[in-house]
Tab-separated table of C-alpha atoms and ligand atoms in Angstrom:
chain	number	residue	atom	x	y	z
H	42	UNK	CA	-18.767	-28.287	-13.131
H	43	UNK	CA	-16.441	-26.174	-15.337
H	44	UNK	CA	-13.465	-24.684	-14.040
H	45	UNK	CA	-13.724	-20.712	-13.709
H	46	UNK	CA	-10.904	-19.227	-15.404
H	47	UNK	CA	-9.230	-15.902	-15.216
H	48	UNK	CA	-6.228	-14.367	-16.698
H	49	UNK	CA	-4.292	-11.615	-15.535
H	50	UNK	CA	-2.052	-9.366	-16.636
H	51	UNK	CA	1.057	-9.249	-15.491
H	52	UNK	CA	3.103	-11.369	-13.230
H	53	UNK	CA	4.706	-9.769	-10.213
H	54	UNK	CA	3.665	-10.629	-6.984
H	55	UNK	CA	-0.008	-8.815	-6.923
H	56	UNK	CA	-0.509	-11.508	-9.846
H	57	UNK	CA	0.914	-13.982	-7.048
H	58	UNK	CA	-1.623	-13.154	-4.508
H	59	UNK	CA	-4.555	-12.989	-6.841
H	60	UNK	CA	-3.954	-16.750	-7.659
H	61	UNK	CA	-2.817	-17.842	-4.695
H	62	UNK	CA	-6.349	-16.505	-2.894
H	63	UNK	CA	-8.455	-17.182	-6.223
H	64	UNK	CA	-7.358	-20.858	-6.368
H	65	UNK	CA	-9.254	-22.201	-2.789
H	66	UNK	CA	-12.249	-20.706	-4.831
H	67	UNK	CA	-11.533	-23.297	-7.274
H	68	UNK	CA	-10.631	-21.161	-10.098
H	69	UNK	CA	-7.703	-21.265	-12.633
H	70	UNK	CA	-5.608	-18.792	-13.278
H	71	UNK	CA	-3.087	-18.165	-16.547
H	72	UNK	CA	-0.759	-14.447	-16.937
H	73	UNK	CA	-0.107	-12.543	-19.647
H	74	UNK	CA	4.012	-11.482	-19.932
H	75	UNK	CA	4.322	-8.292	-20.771
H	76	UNK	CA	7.827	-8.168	-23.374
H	77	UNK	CA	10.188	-9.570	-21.312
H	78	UNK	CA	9.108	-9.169	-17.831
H	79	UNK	CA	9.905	-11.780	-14.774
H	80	UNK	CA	7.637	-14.301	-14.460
H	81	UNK	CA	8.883	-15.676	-11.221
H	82	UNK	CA	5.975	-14.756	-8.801
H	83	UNK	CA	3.265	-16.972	-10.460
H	84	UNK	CA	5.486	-20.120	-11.372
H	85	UNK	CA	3.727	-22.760	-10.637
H	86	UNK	CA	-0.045	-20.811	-10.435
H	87	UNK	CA	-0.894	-21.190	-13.853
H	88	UNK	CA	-0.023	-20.860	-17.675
H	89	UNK	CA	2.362	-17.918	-18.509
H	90	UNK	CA	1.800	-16.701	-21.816
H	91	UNK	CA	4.090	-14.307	-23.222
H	92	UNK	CA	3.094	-11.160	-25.472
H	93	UNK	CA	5.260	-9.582	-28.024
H	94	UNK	CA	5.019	-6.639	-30.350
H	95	UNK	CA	2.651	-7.729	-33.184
H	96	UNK	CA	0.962	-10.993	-31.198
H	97	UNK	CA	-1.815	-12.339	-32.400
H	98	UNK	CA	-4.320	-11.610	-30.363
H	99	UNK	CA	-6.745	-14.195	-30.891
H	100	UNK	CA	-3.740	-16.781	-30.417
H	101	UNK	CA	-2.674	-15.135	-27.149
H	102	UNK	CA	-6.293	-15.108	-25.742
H	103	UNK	CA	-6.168	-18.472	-26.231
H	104	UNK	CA	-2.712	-19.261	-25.328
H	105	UNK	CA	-4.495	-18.331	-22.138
H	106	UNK	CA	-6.961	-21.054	-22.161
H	107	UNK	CA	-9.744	-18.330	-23.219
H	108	UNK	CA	-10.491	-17.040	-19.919
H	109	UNK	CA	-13.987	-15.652	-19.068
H	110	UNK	CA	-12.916	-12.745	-17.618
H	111	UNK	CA	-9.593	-10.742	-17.455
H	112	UNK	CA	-7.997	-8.816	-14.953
H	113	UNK	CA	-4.761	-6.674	-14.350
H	114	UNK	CA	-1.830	-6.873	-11.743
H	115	UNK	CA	-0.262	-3.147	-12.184
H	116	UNK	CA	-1.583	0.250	-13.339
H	117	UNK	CA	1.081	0.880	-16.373
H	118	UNK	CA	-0.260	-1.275	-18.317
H	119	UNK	CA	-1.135	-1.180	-22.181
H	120	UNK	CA	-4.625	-0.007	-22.472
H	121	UNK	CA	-4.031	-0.767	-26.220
H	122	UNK	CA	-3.863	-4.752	-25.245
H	123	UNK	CA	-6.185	-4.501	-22.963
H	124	UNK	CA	-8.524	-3.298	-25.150
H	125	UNK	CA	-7.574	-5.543	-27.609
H	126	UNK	CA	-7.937	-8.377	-25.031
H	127	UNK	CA	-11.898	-6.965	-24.743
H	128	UNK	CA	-12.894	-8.514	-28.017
H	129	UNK	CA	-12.577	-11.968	-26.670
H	130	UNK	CA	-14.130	-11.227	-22.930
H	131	UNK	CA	-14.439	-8.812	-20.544
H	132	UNK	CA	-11.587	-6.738	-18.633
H	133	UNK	CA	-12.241	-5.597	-15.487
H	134	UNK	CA	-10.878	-2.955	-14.401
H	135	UNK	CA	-12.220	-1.588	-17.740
H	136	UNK	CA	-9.351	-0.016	-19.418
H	137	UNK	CA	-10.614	3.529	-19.459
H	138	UNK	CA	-9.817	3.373	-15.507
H	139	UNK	CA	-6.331	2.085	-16.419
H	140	UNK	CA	-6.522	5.042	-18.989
H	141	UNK	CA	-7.446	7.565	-16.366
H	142	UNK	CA	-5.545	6.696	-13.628
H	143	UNK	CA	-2.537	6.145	-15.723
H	144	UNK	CA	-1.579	9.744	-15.941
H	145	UNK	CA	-1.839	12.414	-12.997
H	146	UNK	CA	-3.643	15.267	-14.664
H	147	UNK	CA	-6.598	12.566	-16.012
H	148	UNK	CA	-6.622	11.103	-12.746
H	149	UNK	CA	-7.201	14.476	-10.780
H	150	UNK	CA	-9.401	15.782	-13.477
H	151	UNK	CA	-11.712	12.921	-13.142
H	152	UNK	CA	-11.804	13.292	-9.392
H	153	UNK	CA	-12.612	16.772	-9.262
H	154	UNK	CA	-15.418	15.930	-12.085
H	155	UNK	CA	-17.236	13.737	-10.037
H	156	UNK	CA	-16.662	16.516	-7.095
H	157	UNK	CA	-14.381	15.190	-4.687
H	158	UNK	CA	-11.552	17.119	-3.426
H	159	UNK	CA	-7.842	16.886	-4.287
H	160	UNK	CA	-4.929	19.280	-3.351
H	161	UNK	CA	-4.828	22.336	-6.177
H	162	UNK	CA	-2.972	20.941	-9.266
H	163	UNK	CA	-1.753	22.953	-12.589
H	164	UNK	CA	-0.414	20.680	-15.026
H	165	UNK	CA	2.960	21.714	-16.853
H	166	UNK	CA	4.880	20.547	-20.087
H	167	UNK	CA	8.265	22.363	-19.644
H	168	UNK	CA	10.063	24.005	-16.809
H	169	UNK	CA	9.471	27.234	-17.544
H	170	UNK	CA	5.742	26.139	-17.183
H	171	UNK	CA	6.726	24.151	-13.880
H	172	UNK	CA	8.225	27.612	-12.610
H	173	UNK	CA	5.164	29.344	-13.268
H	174	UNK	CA	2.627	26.567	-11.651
H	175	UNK	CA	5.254	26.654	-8.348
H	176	UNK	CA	4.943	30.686	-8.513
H	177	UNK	CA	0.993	30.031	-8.588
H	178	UNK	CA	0.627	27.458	-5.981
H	179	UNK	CA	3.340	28.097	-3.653
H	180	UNK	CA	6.054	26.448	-1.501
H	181	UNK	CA	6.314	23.217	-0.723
H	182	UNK	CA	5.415	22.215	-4.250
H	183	UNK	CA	5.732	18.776	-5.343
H	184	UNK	CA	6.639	18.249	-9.720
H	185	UNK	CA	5.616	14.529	-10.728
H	186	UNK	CA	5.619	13.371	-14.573
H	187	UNK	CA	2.339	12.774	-15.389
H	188	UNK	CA	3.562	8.282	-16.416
H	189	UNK	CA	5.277	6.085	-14.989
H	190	UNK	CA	5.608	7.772	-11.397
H	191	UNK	CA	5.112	5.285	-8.145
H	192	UNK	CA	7.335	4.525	-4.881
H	193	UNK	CA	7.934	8.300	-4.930
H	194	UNK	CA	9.536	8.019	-8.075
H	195	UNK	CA	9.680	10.596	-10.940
H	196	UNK	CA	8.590	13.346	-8.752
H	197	UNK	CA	10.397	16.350	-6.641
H	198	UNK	CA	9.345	18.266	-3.685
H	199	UNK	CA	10.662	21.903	-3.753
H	200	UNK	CA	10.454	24.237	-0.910
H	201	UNK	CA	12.322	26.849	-1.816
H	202	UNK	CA	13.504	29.195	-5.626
H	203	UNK	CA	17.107	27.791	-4.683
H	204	UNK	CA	15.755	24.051	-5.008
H	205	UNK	CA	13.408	24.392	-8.030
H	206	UNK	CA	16.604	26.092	-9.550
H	207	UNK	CA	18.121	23.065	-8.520
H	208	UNK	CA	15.926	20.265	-10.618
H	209	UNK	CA	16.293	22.324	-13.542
H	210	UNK	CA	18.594	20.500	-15.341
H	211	UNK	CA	16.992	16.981	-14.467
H	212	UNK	CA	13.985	17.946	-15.942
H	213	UNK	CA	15.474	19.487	-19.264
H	214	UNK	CA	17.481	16.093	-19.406
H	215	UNK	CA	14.325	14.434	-19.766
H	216	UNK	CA	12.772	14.134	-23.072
H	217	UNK	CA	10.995	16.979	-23.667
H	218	UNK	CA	7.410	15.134	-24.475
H	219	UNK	CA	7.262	14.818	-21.006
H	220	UNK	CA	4.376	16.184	-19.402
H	221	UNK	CA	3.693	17.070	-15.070
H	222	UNK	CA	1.536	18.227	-12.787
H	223	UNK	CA	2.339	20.492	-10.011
H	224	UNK	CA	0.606	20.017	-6.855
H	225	UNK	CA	0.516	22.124	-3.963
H	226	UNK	CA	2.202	20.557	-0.954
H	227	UNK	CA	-0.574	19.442	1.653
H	228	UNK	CA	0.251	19.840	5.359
H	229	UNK	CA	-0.955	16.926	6.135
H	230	UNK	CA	-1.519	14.801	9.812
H	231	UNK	CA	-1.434	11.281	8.016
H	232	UNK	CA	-1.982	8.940	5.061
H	233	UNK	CA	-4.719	7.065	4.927
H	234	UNK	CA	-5.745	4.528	2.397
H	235	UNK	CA	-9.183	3.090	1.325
H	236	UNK	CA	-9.891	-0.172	-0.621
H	237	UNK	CA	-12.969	-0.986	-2.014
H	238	UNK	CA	-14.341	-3.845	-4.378
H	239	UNK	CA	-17.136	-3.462	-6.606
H	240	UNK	CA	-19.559	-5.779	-8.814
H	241	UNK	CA	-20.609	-5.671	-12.353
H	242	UNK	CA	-24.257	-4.772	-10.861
H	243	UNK	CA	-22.934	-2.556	-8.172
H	244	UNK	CA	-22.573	-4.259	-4.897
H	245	UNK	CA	-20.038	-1.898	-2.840
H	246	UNK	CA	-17.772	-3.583	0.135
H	247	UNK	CA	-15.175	-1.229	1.206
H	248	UNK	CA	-12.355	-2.346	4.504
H	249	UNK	CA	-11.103	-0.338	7.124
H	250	UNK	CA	-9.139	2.645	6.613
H	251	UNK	CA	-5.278	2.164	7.173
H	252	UNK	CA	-2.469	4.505	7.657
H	253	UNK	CA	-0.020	4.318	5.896
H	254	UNK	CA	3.983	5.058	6.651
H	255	UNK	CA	6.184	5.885	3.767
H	256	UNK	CA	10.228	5.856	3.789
H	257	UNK	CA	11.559	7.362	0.956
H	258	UNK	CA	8.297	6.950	-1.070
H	259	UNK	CA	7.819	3.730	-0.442
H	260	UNK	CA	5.171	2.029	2.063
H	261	UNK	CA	7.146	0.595	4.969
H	262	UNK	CA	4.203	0.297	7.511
H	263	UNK	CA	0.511	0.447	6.973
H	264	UNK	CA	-1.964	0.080	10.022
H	265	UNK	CA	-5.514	-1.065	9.491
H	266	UNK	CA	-8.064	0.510	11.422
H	267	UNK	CA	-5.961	3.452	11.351
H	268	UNK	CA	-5.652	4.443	15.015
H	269	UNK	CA	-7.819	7.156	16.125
H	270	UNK	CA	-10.212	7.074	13.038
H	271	UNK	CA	-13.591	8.810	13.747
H	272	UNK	CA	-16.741	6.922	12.048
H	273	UNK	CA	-16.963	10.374	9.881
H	274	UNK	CA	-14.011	9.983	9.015
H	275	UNK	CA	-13.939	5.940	7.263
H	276	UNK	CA	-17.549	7.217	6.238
H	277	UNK	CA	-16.493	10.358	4.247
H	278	UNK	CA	-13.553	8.043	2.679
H	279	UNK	CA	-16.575	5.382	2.039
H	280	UNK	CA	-18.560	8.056	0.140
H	281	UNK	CA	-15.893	9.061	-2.046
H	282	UNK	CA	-14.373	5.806	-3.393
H	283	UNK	CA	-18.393	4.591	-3.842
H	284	UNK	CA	-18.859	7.610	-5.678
H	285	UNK	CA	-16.006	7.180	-8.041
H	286	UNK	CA	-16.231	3.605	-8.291
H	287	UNK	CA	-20.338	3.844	-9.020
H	288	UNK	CA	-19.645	6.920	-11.637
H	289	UNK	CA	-16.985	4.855	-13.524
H	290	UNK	CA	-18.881	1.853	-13.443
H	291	UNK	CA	-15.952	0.467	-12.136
H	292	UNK	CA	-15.538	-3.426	-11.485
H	293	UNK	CA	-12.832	-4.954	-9.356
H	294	UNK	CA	-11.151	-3.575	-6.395
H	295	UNK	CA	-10.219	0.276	-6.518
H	296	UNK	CA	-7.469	1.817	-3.864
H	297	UNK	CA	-7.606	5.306	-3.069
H	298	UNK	CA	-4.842	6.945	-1.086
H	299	UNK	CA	-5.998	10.110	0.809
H	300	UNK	CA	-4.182	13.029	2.726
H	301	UNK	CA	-5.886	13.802	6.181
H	302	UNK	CA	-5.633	17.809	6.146
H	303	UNK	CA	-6.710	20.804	8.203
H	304	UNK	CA	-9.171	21.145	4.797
H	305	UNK	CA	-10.231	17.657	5.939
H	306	UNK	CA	-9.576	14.139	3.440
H	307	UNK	CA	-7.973	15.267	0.293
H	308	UNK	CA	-7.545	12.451	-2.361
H	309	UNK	CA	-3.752	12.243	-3.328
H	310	UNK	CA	-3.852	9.109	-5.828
H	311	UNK	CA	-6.296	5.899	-6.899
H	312	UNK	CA	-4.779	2.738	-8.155
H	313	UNK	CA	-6.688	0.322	-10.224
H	314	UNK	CA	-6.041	-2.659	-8.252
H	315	UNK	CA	-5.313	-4.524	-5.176
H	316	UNK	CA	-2.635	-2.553	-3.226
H	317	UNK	CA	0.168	-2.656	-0.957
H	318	UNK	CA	-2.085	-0.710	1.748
H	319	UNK	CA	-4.363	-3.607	1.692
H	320	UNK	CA	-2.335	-6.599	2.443
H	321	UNK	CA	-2.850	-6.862	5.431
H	322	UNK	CA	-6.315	-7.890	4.865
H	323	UNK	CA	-4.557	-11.591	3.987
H	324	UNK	CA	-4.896	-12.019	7.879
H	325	UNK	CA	-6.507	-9.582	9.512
H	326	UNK	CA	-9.924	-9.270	7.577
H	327	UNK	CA	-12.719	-11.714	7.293
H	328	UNK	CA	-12.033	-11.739	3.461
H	329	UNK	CA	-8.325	-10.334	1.578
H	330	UNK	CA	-8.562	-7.722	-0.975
H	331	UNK	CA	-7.325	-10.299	-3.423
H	332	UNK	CA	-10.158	-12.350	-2.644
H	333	UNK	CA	-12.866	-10.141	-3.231
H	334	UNK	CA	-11.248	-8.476	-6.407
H	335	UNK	CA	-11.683	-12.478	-7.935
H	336	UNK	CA	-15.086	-12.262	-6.761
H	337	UNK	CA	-15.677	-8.687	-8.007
H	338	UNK	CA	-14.729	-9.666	-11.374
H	339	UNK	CA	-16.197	-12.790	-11.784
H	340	UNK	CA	-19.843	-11.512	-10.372
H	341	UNK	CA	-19.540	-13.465	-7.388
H	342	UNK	CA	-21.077	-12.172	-3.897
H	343	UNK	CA	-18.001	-10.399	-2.427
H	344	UNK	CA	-17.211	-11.008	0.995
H	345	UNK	CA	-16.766	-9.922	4.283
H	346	UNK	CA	-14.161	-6.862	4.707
H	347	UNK	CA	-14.531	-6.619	8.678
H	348	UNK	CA	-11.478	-7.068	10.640
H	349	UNK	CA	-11.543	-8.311	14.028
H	350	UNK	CA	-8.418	-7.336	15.495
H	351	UNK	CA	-6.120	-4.267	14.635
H	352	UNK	CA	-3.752	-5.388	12.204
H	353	UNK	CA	-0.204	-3.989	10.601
H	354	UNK	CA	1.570	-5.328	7.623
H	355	UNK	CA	5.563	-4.135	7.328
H	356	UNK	CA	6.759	-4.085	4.419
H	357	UNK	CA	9.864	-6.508	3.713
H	358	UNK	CA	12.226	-3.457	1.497
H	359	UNK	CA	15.603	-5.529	0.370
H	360	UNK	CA	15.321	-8.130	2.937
H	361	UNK	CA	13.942	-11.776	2.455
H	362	UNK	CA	14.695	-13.294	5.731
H	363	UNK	CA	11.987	-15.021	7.686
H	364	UNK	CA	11.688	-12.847	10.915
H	365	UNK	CA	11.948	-14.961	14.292
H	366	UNK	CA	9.971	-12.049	16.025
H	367	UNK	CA	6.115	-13.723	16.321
H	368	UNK	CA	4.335	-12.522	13.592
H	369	UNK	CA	1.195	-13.828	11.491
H	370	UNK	CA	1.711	-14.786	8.474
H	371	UNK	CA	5.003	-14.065	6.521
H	372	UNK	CA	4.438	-13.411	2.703
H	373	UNK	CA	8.061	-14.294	0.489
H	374	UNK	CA	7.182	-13.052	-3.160
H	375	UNK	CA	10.205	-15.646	-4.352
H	376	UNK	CA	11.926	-12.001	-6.112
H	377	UNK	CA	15.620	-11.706	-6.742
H	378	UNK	CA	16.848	-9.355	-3.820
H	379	UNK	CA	17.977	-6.218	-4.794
H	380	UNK	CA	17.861	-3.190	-2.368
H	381	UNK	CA	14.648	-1.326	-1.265
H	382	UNK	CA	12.616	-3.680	-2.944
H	383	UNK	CA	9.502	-5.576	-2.295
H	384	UNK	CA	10.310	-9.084	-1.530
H	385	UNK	CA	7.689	-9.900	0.779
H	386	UNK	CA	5.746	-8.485	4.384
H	387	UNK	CA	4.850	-9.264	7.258
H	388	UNK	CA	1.409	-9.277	9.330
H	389	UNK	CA	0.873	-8.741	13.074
H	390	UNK	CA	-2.304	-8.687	14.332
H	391	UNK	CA	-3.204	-8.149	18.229
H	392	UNK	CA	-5.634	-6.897	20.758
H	393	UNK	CA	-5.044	-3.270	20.785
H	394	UNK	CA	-3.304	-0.661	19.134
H	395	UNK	CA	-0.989	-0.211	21.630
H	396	UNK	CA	0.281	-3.779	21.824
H	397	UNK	CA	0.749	-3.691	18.194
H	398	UNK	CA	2.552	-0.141	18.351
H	399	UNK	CA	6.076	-2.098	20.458
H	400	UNK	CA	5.527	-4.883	18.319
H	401	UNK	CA	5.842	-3.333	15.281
H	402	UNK	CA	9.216	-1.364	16.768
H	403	UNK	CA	10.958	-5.040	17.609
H	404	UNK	CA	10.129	-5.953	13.811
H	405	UNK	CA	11.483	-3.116	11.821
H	406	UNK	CA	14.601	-3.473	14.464
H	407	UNK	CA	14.510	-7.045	13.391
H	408	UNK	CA	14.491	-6.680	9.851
H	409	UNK	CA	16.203	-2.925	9.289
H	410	UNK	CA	18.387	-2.752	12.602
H	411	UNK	CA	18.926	0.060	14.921
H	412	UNK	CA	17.870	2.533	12.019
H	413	UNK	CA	14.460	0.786	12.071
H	414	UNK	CA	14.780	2.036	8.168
H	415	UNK	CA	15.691	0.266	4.963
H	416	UNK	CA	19.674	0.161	4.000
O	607	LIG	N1	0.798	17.254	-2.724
O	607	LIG	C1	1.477	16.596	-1.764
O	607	LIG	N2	1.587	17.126	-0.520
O	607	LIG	C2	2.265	16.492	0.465
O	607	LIG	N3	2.863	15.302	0.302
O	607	LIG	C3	2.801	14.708	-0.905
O	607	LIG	C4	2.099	15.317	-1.999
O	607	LIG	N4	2.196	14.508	-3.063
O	607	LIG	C5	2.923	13.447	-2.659
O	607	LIG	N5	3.301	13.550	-1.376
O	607	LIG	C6	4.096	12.560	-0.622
O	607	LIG	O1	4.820	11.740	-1.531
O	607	LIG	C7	4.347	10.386	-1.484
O	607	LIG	C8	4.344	9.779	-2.876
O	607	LIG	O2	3.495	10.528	-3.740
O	607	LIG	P1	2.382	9.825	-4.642
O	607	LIG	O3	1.676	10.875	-5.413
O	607	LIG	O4	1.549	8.947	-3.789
O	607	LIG	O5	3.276	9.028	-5.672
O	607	LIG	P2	3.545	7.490	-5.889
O	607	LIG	O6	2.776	7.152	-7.112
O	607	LIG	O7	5.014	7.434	-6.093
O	607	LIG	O8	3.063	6.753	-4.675
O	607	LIG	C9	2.980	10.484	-0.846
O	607	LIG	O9	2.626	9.280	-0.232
O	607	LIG	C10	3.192	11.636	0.140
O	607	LIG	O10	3.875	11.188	1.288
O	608	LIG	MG1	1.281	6.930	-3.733
């Protein structure tokens, strides 16, 4: 039998967990280095091939050991090399969803064109044109640049004239190609995430919903079910992602982060990939969301997304010790520590919600102290 082979782009710890789940299924993996990007998470999982400005591409694909299909570990991503990469075999996620979700106005445009629902958005290239958008849409108001924005990063919630007047000069020190979007701040009960996987012919799984708990703009818990979920609820969430994923002819796993509102689910932002909401699906469903994006893009039968216990995964923000608390798996990405950032999680998984709710209180005080927060 011939080995499967995939290559992915990128090489962070997403890459990581793609291999390290793909493998078991007996298929190789090789990454793609992006410039000069760390390469430390998939040591050891494969070939790491390194692109520069002006590679050959037929050399680089394969460099790669000419994989049959190729995949991506991040959303900013060059959707010039990976179409470039298409001559040679298929990319999934195509890169017109890389293209669209890349930038926030494309992204909400697209979602309002296939008629779902997302808070009102006027996009702005200047800040006299973020002034008017905030007089239009009212306080709070949150500003994001329309690239490179994720943790909370790159964007500015404003409740009042006094602090819009106040992010004035950060934005004109920015260079003035920069484009926004202004959203209108949603007062919302909770964050909820959906992940789905989808096949080149169209077989739909999706998981759980799970809530998600930011600090500072950054996922610190996420709880999967979400506690208190009705079925209309996970199905409404279900309809939307299968609508957007069956519209785009999307293949691969798709996340889609939602606002629970008055105005009912609102969709905040999709990522093109396996996500940080869905990790805890490496213990506490039937088959992990790196799993089934493998089989998604290879056109395998995707498997089994049910979860038979509750499950929450904390994430470990600037710390890389091995908790003593019991846990269920402890995930080390192998990352040079530096503060607030992701160098690995934890899973709990127990009977109930409620056992799970002091469990997950001894952890963060394990990990973050009396705070319970990230230093
Ligand atoms: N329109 C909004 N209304 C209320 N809260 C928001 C809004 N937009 C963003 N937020 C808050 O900021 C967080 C980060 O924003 P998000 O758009 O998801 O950016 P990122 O790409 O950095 O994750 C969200 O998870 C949410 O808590
Ligand atoms: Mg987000």
């Amino acid at each position: 039998m011939t080995v499967r082979r995939v290559g992915i782009v990128g090489c962070g710890q997403l890459a990581q967990m793609m291999a390290q789940e793909g493998r078991p299924l007996g298929i190789a993996f090789s990454f793609l280095a992006e410039g000069d990007e760390n390469t430390g998470c998939v040591e050891g999982l494969g070939t790491i091939v390194h692109a520069r400005e002006g590679s050959d591409m037929e050399a680089l694909y394969r460099a790669m050991g000419s994989p049959e299909v190729i995949t991506a570990e991040r959303e900013q991503v060059s959707v010039e090399l990976l179409r470039a990469l298409e001559q040679f075999c298929p990319v999934y996620p195509r890169p017109d969803a890389f293209e669209k979700t890349q930038h926030r106005v494309r992204e909400k445009t697209a979602i309002t064109a296939a008629g779902l629902p997302v808070s009102p958005f006027v996009p702005a290239n200047n800040y006299d044109e973020i002034c008017a958008a905030v007089e239009k849409l009212g306080y709070p108001a949150f500003i994001k640049s329309c690239e490179n924005g994720y943790d909370g990063k790159n964007q500015w919630r404003v409740d009042s004239d006094e602090a819009l007047a106040a992010i004035r000069d950060e934005v004109l020190a920015q260079q003035d190609e920069q484009e926004y979007v202004v959203e209108q701040g949603v007062n919302f009960s909770r964050e909820v995430s959906l992940i789905g996987a989808r096949t080149a012919d169209g077989n739909v799984v999706t998981y759980p919903l799970a809530e998600n708990d930011h600090y500072r703009g950054t996922l610190l818990v996420s709880t999967a079910p979400a506690p208190h979920v009705d079925e209309e609820l996970q199905r409404t969430a279900q309809e939307y992602l299968s609508t957007l994923m069956n519209e785009w002819d999307y293949v691969g796993v798709l996340a889609m982060e939602c606002f629970v509102s008055e105005d009912g689910l609102l969709i905040n932002e999709l990522a093109p990939r396996v996500h940080n909401s869905g990790h805890w699906t490496l213990a506490g469903a039937e088959t992990s969301q790196f799993e089934n994006h493998i089989r998604a893009i290879l056109g395998m039968p995707l498997g089994d997304t049910s979860a038979e216990r509750p499950a929450v995964m904390i994430n470990m923000l600037g710390v890389d010790k091995e908790p003593s608390q019991p846990n269920e798996g402890v995930w080390l990405y192998g990352k040079s520590l530096r503060p607030g950032r992701k160098m690995g999680h934890v899973i709990l998984l127990d009977d109930s919600q409620e056992a799970l709710a002091a469990r997950i209180d001894t952890m963060l005080a394990e990990l973050y102290g009396e705070t319970r927060r990230p230093a």
